Coordinates of C-alpha atoms in Angstrom, one line a residue:
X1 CA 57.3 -17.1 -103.4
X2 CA 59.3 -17.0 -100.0
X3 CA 62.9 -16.9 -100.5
X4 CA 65.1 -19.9 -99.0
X5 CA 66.3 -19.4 -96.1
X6 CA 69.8 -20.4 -95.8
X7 CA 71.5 -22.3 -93.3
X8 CA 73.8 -21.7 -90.9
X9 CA 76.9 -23.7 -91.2
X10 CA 78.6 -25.6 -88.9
X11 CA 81.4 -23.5 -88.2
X12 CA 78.7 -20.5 -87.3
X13 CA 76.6 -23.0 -85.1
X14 CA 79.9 -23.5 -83.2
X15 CA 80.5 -20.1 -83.4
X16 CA 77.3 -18.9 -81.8
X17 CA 77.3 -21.7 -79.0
X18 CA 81.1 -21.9 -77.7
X19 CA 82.6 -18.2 -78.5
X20 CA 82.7 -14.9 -76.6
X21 CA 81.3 -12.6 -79.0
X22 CA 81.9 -9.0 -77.8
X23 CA 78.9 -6.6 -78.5
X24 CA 78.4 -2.9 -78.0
X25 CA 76.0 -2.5 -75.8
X26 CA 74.0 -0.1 -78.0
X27 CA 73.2 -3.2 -79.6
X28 CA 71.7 -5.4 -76.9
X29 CA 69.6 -2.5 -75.4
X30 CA 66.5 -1.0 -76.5
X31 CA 65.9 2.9 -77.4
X32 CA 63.8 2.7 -74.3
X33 CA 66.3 1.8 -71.8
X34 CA 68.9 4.3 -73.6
X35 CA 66.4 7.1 -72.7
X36 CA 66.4 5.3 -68.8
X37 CA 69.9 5.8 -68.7
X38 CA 69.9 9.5 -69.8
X39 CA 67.6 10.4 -67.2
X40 CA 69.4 8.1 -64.9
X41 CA 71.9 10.0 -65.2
X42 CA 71.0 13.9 -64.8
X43 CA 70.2 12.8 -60.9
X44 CA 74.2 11.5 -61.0
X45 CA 75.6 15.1 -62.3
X46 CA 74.1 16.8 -60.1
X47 CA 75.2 14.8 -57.1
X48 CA 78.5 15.1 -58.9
X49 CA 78.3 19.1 -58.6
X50 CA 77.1 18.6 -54.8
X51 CA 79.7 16.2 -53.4
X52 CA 82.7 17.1 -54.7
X53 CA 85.0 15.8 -51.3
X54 CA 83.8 13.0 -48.7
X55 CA 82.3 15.2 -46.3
X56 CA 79.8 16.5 -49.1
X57 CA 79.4 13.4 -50.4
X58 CA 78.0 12.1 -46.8
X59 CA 76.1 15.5 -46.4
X60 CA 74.6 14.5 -49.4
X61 CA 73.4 11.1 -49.4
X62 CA 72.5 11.3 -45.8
X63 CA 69.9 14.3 -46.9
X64 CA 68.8 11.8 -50.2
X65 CA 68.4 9.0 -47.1
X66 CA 66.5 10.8 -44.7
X67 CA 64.1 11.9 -48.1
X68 CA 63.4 8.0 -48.2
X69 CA 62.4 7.2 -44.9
X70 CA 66.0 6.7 -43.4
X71 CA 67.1 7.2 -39.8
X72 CA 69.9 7.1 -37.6
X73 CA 70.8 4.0 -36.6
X74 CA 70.5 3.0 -33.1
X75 CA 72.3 0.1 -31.7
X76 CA 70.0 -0.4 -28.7
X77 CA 66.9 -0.5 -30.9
X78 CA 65.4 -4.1 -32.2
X79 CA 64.7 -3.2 -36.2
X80 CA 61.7 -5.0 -38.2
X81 CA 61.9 -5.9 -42.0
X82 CA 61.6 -3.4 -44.0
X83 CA 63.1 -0.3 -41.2
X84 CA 65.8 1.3 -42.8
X85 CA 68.5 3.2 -40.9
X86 CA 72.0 4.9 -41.9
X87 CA 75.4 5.2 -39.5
X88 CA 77.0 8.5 -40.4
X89 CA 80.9 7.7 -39.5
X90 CA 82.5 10.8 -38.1
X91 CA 80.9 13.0 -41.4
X92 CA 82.9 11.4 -43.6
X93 CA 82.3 7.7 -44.0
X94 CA 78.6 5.9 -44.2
X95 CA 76.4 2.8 -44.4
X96 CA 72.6 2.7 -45.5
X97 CA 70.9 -0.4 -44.5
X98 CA 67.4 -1.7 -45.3
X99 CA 66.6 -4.9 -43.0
X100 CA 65.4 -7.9 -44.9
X101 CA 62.6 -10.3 -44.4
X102 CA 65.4 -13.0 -42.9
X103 CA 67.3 -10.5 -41.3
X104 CA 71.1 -11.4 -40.9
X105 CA 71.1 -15.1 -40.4
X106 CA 72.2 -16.0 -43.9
X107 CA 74.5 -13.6 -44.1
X108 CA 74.2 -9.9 -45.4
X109 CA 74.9 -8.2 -49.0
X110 CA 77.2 -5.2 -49.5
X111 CA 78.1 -2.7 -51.7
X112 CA 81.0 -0.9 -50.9
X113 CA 82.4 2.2 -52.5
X114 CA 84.4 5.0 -51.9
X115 CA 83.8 8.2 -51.5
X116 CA 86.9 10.0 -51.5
X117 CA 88.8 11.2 -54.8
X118 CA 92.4 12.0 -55.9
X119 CA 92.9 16.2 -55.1
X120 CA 95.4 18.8 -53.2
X121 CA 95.1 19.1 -49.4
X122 CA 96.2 22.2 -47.6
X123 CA 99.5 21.7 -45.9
X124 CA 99.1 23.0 -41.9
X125 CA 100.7 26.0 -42.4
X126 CA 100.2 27.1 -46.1
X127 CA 100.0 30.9 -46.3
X128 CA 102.8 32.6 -47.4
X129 CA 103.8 35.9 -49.8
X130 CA 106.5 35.8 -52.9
X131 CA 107.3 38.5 -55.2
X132 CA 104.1 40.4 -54.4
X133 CA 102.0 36.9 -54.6
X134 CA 100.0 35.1 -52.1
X135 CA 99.7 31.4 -52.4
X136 CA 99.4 28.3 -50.8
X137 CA 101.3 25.0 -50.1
X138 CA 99.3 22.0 -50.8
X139 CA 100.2 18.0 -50.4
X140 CA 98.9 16.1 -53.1
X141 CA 96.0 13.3 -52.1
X142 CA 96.2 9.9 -54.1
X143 CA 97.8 9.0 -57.2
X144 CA 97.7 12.1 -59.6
X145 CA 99.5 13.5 -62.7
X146 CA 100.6 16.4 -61.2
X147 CA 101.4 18.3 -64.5
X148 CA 97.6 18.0 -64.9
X149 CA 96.9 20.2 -61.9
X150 CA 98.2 23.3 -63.2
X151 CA 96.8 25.8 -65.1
X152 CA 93.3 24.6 -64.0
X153 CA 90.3 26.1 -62.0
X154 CA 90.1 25.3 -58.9
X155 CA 87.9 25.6 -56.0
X156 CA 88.2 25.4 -52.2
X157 CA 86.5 22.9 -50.3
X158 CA 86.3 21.5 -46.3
X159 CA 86.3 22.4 -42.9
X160 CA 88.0 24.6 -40.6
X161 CA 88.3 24.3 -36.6
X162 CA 88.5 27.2 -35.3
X163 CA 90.8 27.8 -31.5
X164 CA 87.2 27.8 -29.6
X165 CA 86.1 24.7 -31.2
X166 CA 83.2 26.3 -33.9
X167 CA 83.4 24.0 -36.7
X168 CA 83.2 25.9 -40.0
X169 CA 82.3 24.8 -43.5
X170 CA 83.7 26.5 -46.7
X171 CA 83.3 26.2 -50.0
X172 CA 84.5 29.2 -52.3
X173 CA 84.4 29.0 -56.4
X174 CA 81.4 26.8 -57.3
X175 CA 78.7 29.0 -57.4
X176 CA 78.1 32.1 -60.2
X177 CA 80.4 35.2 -59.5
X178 CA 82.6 33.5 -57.1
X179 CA 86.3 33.7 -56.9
X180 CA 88.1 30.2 -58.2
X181 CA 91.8 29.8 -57.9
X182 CA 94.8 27.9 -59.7
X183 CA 98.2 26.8 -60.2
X184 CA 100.4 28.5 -62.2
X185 CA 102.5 26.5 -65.3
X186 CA 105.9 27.8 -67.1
X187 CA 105.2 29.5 -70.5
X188 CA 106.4 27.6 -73.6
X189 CA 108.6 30.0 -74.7
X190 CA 111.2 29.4 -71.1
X191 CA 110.2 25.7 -70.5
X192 CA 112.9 24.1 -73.2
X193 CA 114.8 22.7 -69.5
X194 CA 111.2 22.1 -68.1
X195 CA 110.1 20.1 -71.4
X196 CA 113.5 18.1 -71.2
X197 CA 112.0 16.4 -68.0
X198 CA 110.0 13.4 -67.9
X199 CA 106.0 13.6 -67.3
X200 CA 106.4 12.6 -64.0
X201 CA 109.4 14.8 -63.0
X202 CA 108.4 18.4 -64.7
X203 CA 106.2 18.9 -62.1
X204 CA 107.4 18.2 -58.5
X205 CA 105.1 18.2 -55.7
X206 CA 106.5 21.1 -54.1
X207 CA 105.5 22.9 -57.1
X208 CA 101.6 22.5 -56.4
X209 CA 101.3 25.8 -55.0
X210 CA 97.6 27.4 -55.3
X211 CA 97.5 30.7 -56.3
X212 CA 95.6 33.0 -53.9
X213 CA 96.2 37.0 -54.3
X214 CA 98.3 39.5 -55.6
X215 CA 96.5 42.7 -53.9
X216 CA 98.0 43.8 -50.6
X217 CA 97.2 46.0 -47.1
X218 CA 99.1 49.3 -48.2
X219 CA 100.7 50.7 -44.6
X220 CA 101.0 53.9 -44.1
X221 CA 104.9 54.2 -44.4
X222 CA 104.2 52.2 -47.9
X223 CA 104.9 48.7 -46.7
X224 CA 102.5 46.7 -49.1
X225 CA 101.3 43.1 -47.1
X226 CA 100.0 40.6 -49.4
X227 CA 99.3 37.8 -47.0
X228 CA 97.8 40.0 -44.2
X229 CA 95.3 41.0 -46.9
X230 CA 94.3 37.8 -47.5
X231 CA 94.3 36.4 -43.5
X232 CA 91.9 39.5 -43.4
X233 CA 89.3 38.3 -45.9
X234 CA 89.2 35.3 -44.4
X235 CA 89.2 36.8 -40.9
X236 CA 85.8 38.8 -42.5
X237 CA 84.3 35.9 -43.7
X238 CA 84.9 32.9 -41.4
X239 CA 86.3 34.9 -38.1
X240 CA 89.4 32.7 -38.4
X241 CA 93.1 33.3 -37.5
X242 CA 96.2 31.7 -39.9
X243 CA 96.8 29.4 -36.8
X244 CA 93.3 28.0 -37.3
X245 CA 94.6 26.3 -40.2
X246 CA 96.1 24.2 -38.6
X247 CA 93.4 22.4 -37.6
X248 CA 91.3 22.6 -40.6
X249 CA 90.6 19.9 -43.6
X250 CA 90.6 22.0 -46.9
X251 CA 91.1 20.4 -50.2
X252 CA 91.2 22.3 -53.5
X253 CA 89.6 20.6 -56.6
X254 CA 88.6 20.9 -59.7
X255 CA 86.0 24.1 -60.5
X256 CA 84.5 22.2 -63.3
X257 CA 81.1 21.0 -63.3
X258 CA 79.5 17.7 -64.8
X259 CA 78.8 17.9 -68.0
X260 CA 77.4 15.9 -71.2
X261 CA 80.4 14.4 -73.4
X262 CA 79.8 14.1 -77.7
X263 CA 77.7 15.5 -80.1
X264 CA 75.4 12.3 -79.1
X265 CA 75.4 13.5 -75.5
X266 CA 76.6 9.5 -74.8
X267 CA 79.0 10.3 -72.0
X268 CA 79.6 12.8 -69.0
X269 CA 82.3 14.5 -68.1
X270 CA 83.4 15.5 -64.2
X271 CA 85.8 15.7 -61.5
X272 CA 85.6 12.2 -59.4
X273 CA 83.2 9.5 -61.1
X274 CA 86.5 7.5 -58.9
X275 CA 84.9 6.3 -57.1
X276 CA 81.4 8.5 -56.8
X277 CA 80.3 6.9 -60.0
X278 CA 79.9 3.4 -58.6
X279 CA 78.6 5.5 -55.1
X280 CA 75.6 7.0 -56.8
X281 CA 74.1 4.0 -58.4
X282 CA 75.1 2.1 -54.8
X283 CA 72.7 5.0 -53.3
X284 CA 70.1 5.0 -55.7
X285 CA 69.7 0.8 -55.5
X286 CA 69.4 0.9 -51.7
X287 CA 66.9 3.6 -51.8
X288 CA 65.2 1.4 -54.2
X289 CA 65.0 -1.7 -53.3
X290 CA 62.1 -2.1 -51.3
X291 CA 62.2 -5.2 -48.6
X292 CA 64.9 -7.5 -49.5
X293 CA 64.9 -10.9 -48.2
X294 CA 68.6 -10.5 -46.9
X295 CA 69.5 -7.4 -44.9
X296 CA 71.5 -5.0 -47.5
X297 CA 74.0 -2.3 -47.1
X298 CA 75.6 0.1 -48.9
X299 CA 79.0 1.1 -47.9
X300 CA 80.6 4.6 -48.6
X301 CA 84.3 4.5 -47.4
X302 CA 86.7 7.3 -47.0
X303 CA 90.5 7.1 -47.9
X304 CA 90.5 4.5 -50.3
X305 CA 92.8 6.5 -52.7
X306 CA 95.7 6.1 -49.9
X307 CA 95.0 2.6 -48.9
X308 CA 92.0 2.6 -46.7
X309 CA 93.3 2.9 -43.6
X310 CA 92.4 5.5 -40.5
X311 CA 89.0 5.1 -39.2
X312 CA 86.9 6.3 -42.2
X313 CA 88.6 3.6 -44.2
X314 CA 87.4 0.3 -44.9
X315 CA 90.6 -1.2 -43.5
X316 CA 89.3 -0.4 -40.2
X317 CA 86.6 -2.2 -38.5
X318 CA 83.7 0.5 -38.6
X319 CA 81.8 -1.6 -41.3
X320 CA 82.2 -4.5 -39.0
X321 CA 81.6 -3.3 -36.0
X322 CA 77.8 -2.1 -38.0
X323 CA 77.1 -5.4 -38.9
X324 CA 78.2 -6.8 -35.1
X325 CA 75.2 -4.6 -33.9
X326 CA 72.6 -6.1 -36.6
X327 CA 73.9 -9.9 -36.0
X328 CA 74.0 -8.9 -31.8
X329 CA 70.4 -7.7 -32.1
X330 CA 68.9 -10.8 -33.4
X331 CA 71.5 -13.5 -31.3
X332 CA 73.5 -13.9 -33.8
X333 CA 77.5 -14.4 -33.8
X334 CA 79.1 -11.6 -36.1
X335 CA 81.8 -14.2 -37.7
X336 CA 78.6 -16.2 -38.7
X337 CA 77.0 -13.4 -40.5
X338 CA 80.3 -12.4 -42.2
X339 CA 81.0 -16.1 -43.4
X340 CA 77.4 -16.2 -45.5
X341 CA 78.1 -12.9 -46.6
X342 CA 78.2 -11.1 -50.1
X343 CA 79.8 -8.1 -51.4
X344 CA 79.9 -6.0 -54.7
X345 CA 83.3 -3.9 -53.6
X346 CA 81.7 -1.4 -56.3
X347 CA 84.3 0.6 -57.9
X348 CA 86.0 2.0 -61.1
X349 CA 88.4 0.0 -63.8
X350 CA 90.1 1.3 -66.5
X351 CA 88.1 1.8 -69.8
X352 CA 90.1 1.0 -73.2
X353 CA 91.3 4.0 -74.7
X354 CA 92.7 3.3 -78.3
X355 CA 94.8 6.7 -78.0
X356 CA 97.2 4.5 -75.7
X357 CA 96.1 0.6 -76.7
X358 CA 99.6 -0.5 -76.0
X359 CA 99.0 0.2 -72.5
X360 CA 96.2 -2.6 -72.7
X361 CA 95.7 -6.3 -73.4
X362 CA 93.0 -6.0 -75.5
X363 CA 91.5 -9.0 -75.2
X364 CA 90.6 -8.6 -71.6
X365 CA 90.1 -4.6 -71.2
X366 CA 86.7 -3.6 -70.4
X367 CA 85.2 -0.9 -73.2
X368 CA 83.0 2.2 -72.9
X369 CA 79.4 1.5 -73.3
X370 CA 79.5 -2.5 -73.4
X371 CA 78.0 -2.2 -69.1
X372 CA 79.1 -2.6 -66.1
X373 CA 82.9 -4.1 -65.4
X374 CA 83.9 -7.2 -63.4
X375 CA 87.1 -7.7 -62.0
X376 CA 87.7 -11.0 -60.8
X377 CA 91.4 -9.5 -59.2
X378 CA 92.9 -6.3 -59.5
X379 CA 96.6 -5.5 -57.6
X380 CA 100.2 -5.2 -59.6
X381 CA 102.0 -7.4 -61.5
X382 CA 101.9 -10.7 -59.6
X383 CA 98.8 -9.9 -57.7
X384 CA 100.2 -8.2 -55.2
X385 CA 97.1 -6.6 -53.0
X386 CA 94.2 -8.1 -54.5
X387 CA 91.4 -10.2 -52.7
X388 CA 91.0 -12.2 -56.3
X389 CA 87.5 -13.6 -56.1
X390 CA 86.4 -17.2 -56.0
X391 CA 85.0 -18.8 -59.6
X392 CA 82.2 -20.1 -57.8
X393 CA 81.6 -16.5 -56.7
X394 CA 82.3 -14.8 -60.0
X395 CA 79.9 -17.5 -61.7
X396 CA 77.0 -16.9 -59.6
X397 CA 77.1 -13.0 -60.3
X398 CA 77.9 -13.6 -64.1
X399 CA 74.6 -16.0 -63.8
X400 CA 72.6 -13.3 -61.6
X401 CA 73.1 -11.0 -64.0
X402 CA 72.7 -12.7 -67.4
X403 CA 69.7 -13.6 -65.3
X404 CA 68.2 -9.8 -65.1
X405 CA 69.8 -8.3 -68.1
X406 CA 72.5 -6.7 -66.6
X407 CA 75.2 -5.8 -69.8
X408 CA 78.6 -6.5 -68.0
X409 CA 82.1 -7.5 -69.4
X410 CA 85.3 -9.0 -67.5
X411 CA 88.2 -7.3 -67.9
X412 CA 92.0 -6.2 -65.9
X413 CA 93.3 -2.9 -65.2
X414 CA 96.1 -2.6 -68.3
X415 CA 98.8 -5.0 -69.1
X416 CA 100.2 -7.6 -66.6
X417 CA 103.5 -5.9 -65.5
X418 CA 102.5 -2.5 -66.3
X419 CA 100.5 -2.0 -62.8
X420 CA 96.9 -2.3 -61.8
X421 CA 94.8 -0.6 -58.9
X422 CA 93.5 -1.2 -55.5
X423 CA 90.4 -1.3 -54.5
X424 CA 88.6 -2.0 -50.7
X425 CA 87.6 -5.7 -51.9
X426 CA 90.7 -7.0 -50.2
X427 CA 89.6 -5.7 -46.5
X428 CA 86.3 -7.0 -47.1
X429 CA 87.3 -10.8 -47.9
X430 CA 89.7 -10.4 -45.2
X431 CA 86.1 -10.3 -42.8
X432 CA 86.0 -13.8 -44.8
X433 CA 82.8 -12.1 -46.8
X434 CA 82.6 -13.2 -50.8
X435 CA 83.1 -10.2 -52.8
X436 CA 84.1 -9.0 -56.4
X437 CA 84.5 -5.9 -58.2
X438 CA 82.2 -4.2 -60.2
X439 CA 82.0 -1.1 -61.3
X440 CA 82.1 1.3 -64.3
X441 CA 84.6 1.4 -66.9
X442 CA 86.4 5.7 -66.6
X443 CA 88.6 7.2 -69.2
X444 CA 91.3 9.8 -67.8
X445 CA 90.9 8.0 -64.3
X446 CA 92.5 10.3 -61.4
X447 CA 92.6 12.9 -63.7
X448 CA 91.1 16.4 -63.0
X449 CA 87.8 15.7 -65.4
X450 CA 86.9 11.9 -66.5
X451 CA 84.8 10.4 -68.6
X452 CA 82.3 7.6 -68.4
X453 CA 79.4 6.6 -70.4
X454 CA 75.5 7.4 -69.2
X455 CA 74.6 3.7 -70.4
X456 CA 77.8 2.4 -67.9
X457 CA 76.4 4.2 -64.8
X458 CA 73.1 2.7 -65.4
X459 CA 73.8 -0.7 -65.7
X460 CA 75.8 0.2 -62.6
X461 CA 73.1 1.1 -60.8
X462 CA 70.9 -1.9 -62.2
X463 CA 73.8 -4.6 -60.9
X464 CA 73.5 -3.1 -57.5
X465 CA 69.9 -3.4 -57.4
X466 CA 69.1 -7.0 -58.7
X467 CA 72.2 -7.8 -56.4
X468 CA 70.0 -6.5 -53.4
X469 CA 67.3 -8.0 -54.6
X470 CA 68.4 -11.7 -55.2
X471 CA 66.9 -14.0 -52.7
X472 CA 69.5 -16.4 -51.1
X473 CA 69.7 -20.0 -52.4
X474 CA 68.4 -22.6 -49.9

C-alpha cells in the first residue's frame, strides 16, 4: 500500500514561491557538469602560469586567438558575419571581436576585464649594495598588504629597452633550476617594536626591497663589488647597462604556480585570478561562440588596479575608438552603437570568508561555489565611483541567465562603510553603454596567492557565453 503523501502547508507554499532560498551550488548542478568545470579549469591554471603580468597575458591570448581563426584587425577592411579579428593595444591591452549576423546596428555586447594585477614595479634606478647585499627598490602596484610580500618567492618579469632601441623580454624564476628572489622580514625574536605596529604600518613601502645577491667581483687590491657583479650577469645575459633600466617595465611577482585547493581538489590557488579569472572564461566564450547575431567583444584592459587611466586603460578611449571603426564601416554613427549597447564589466567580488564575517553583511555577500557574482554597484561608502546598473538591466541578465542555467548570486563588496572596490563598469556607462558586473567570487583578493572555486570560473565562463549568444529583443 503507497504511503500518503503529505501536504505541504501553507506557510511552505509561500515559502517556496515568494522567498530567496540560498543554495550551494553543488546542489543545483549535476556530477556531470562538476566534471565540466574540473576540466574547464586545467586550461585556466595553465594560462594562470603563462600570463602572470599584462604583457604575457596579451602574448597569450593573442597566440590562443590566432589558434581560432583570429586576425589583426584592419580598419580599412569591410568584415562579413562570422570574420573574427583582435586589436593588440600597444602589447598590453586587447579586444577580440567576432562580427555578428546584424552587425553593429543594435548595438554591440562587451565583456570587459582586466588584465593587470596587484605586484612590485622596479623603481628607475633600483640597483644598489648594503652591508655586502645587492637589492633592489621596488614601488608597489595597486592596493596590497605589504606585510604579505615579504618572505615570499618571487620572480622577475617585463621588458627592458635597451640605449639602441632592442626591446628585450625577461622572465627569470618560473622555470625548474632557475634563480627566484625575495624580500626579507625581521625575525621574531627582535620584532617586539616591529609587532607593536599596526598591519598596515609594520611594513612601509620603502621597505619592499627585492633581494638580489650577496656574491661580489673580488678586485685585485681586495675591494669586493657586489652590485658590479650583478650589472655583469645581467650584462651576460641581456647585453644591458644599469642605465637601461631606466627605460624598462619589470615587475616582480609571486613564484608560485596554480594549483588545486582541498582534499576535494574544489578550488585553485594562484597569483592574480584579479582580474585574469573573469579574463580567461571572457577568452574562452569569444572563442566559442560561433556567429552571434550581435557583433561581440571581449575587452582586456590594463591598469585597472590604479584607476584605469593611461592609454591601456579603459578610461581612455581605445575601446571606443575600436567600436568607431566597426560602426564607421557599416555607416553607422558610433554614439548610436554605444547607446544600444551591452556590457558584462567582468570582474572579481569579494567571496565570504567566515574567518572575518564581521567584515560582511551576510545577507548580501556572494559565497564560494554558489556561481557567478552580480554586482548591481560597487564604489565606497555612499557610492562613491560606481556606474550602479539600471533594474531593468540587472533584470534582464538575472532572466537571461535563469534562462540558460547560469548559477549566479547578488551580492556587495563587505559592509556599507567599511569600503568596496572599483571596477572599469563606470568608464563603460560613461560611453552611455548598459553594463553590470559579473564575475567570480576570490578569497585573499590582492593577496600574493587567492583562491576561487573550479565550479565559480565555470559558470563564469558559461555567463559570458550565453551573454554572447543572446539574440537582441525586437
Amino acid at each position: 500500500m503507497e504511503e500518503k503523501k503529505e501536504e505541504k502547508t501553507l506557510a511552505e507554499q509561500l515559502s517556496e514561491k515568494l522567498m530567496i532560498r540560498r543554495k550551494n551550488g553543488f546542489m543545483r548542478v549535476t556530477d556531470e557538469v562538476i566534471d565540466t568545470a574540473d576540466a574547464f579549469c586545467e586550461g585556466y591554471k595553465s594560462f594562470l602560469d603563462a600570463a602572470k603580468t599584462e604583457r604575457e597575458a596579451v602574448k597569450t591570448t593573442v597566440q590562443m586567438a590566432q589558434e581560432a581563426g583570429f586576425t589583426e584587425f584592419d580598419p580599412a577592411k569591410t568584415y562579413a558575419p562570422g570574420d573574427k579579428v583582435y586589436y593588440n593595444n600597444r602589447e598590453k591591452a586587447l579586444i577580440l571581436a567576432v562580427i555578428g549576423k546584424e552587425g553593429c546596428k543594435n548595438g554591440v555586447r562587451i565583456s570587459a576585464a582586466h588584465i593587470d594585477a596587484p605586484r612590485l614595479d622596479l623603481k628607475p634606478i633600483p640597483l644598489y649594495e648594503t652591508s655586502d647585499l645587492v637589492l633592489l627598490k621596488t614601488h608597489y602596484y595597486g592596493g596590497i598588504k605589504k606585510y604579505q610580500w615579504t618572505a615570499t618567492p618571487l620572480s622577475m618579469h617585463g621588458r627592458i629597452v635597451r640605449r639602441d632601441g632592442k626591446r628585450i623580454d625577461v622572465c627569470i624564476g618560473e622555470q625548474p633550476g632557475e634563480p627566484q628572489f625575495c624580500i626579507t622580514d625581521l625575525l621574531p625574536h627582535l620584532s617586539q617594536e616591529q609587532s607593536q605596529k599596526t598591519l598596515g604600518k609594520a611594513i612601509t613601502g620603502e621597505d619592499l626591497n627585492v633581494l638580489t645577491g650577496s656574491r661580489p667581483i673580488r678586485t685585485d687590491c681586495g675591494e669586493m663589488l657586489f652590485k658590479l657583479n650583478i650589472l655583469k650577469l645581467l650584462n651576460e645575459k641581456y647585453g644591458i647597462v644599469e642605465e637601461d633600466l631606466m627605460s624598462a617595465e619589470i615587475e616582480f611577482v609571486p613564484a608560485v604556480k596554480a594549483v588545486d585547493i582541498g582534499l576535494d581538489r574544489s578550488m585553485i590557488g594562484a597569483y592574480g585570478h584579479d582580474d585574469r579569472v573573469c579574463a580567461y572564461p571572457a577568452i574562452r566564450a569569444i572563442l566559442d561562440c560561433g556567429v552571434p547575431e550581435q557583433t561581440v567583444l571581449t575587452v582586456l584592459a590594463d591598469k585597472e588596479e590604479t584607476g584605469s587611466d593611461g592609454n591601456t586603460g579603459l578610461n581612455s578611449s581605445f575601446m571606443r575608438y575600436f567600436i568607431a571603426d566597426l560602426a564607421q564601416a557599416e555607416g553607422l554613427e558610433v554614439r548610436h552603437v554605444l547607446s544600444k549597447s551591452k556590457c558584462l564589466s567582468a570582474d572579481v567580488t569579494a567571496a565570504y570568508d567566515p574567518t572575518y564575517a564581521s567584515a560582511y553583511e551576510a545577507g548580501n555577500a556572494c559565497y564560494v561555489n554558489n556561481g557567478v557574482g552580480m554586482s548591481k554597484y560597487t564604489g565606497a561608502r555612499g557610492k562613491s565611483g560606481t556606474s550602479d546598473a539600471s533594474a531593468e538591466f540587472v533584470g534582464e541578465i538575472r532572466a537571461l541567465f535563469d534562462k540558460n542555467e547560469v548559477l549566479w548570486q547578488i551580492g556587495e563588496m563587505g559592509r556599507v562603510d567599511l569600503g568596496g572596490g572599483g571596477t572599469v563598469a563606470l568608464y563603460v556607462a560613461n560611453l552611455d553603454v548598459d553594463v553590470v558586473d559579473v564575475g567570480v567570487p576570490v578569497l585573499s583578493m590582492h593577496a600574493p596567492f587567492e583562491v576561487v572555486s573550479k565550479l565559480d570560473v565555470y559558470m563564469a565562463y558559461k555567463a559570458v557565453k550565453v551573454f554572447f549568444s543572446d539574440a537582441p529583443q525586437a
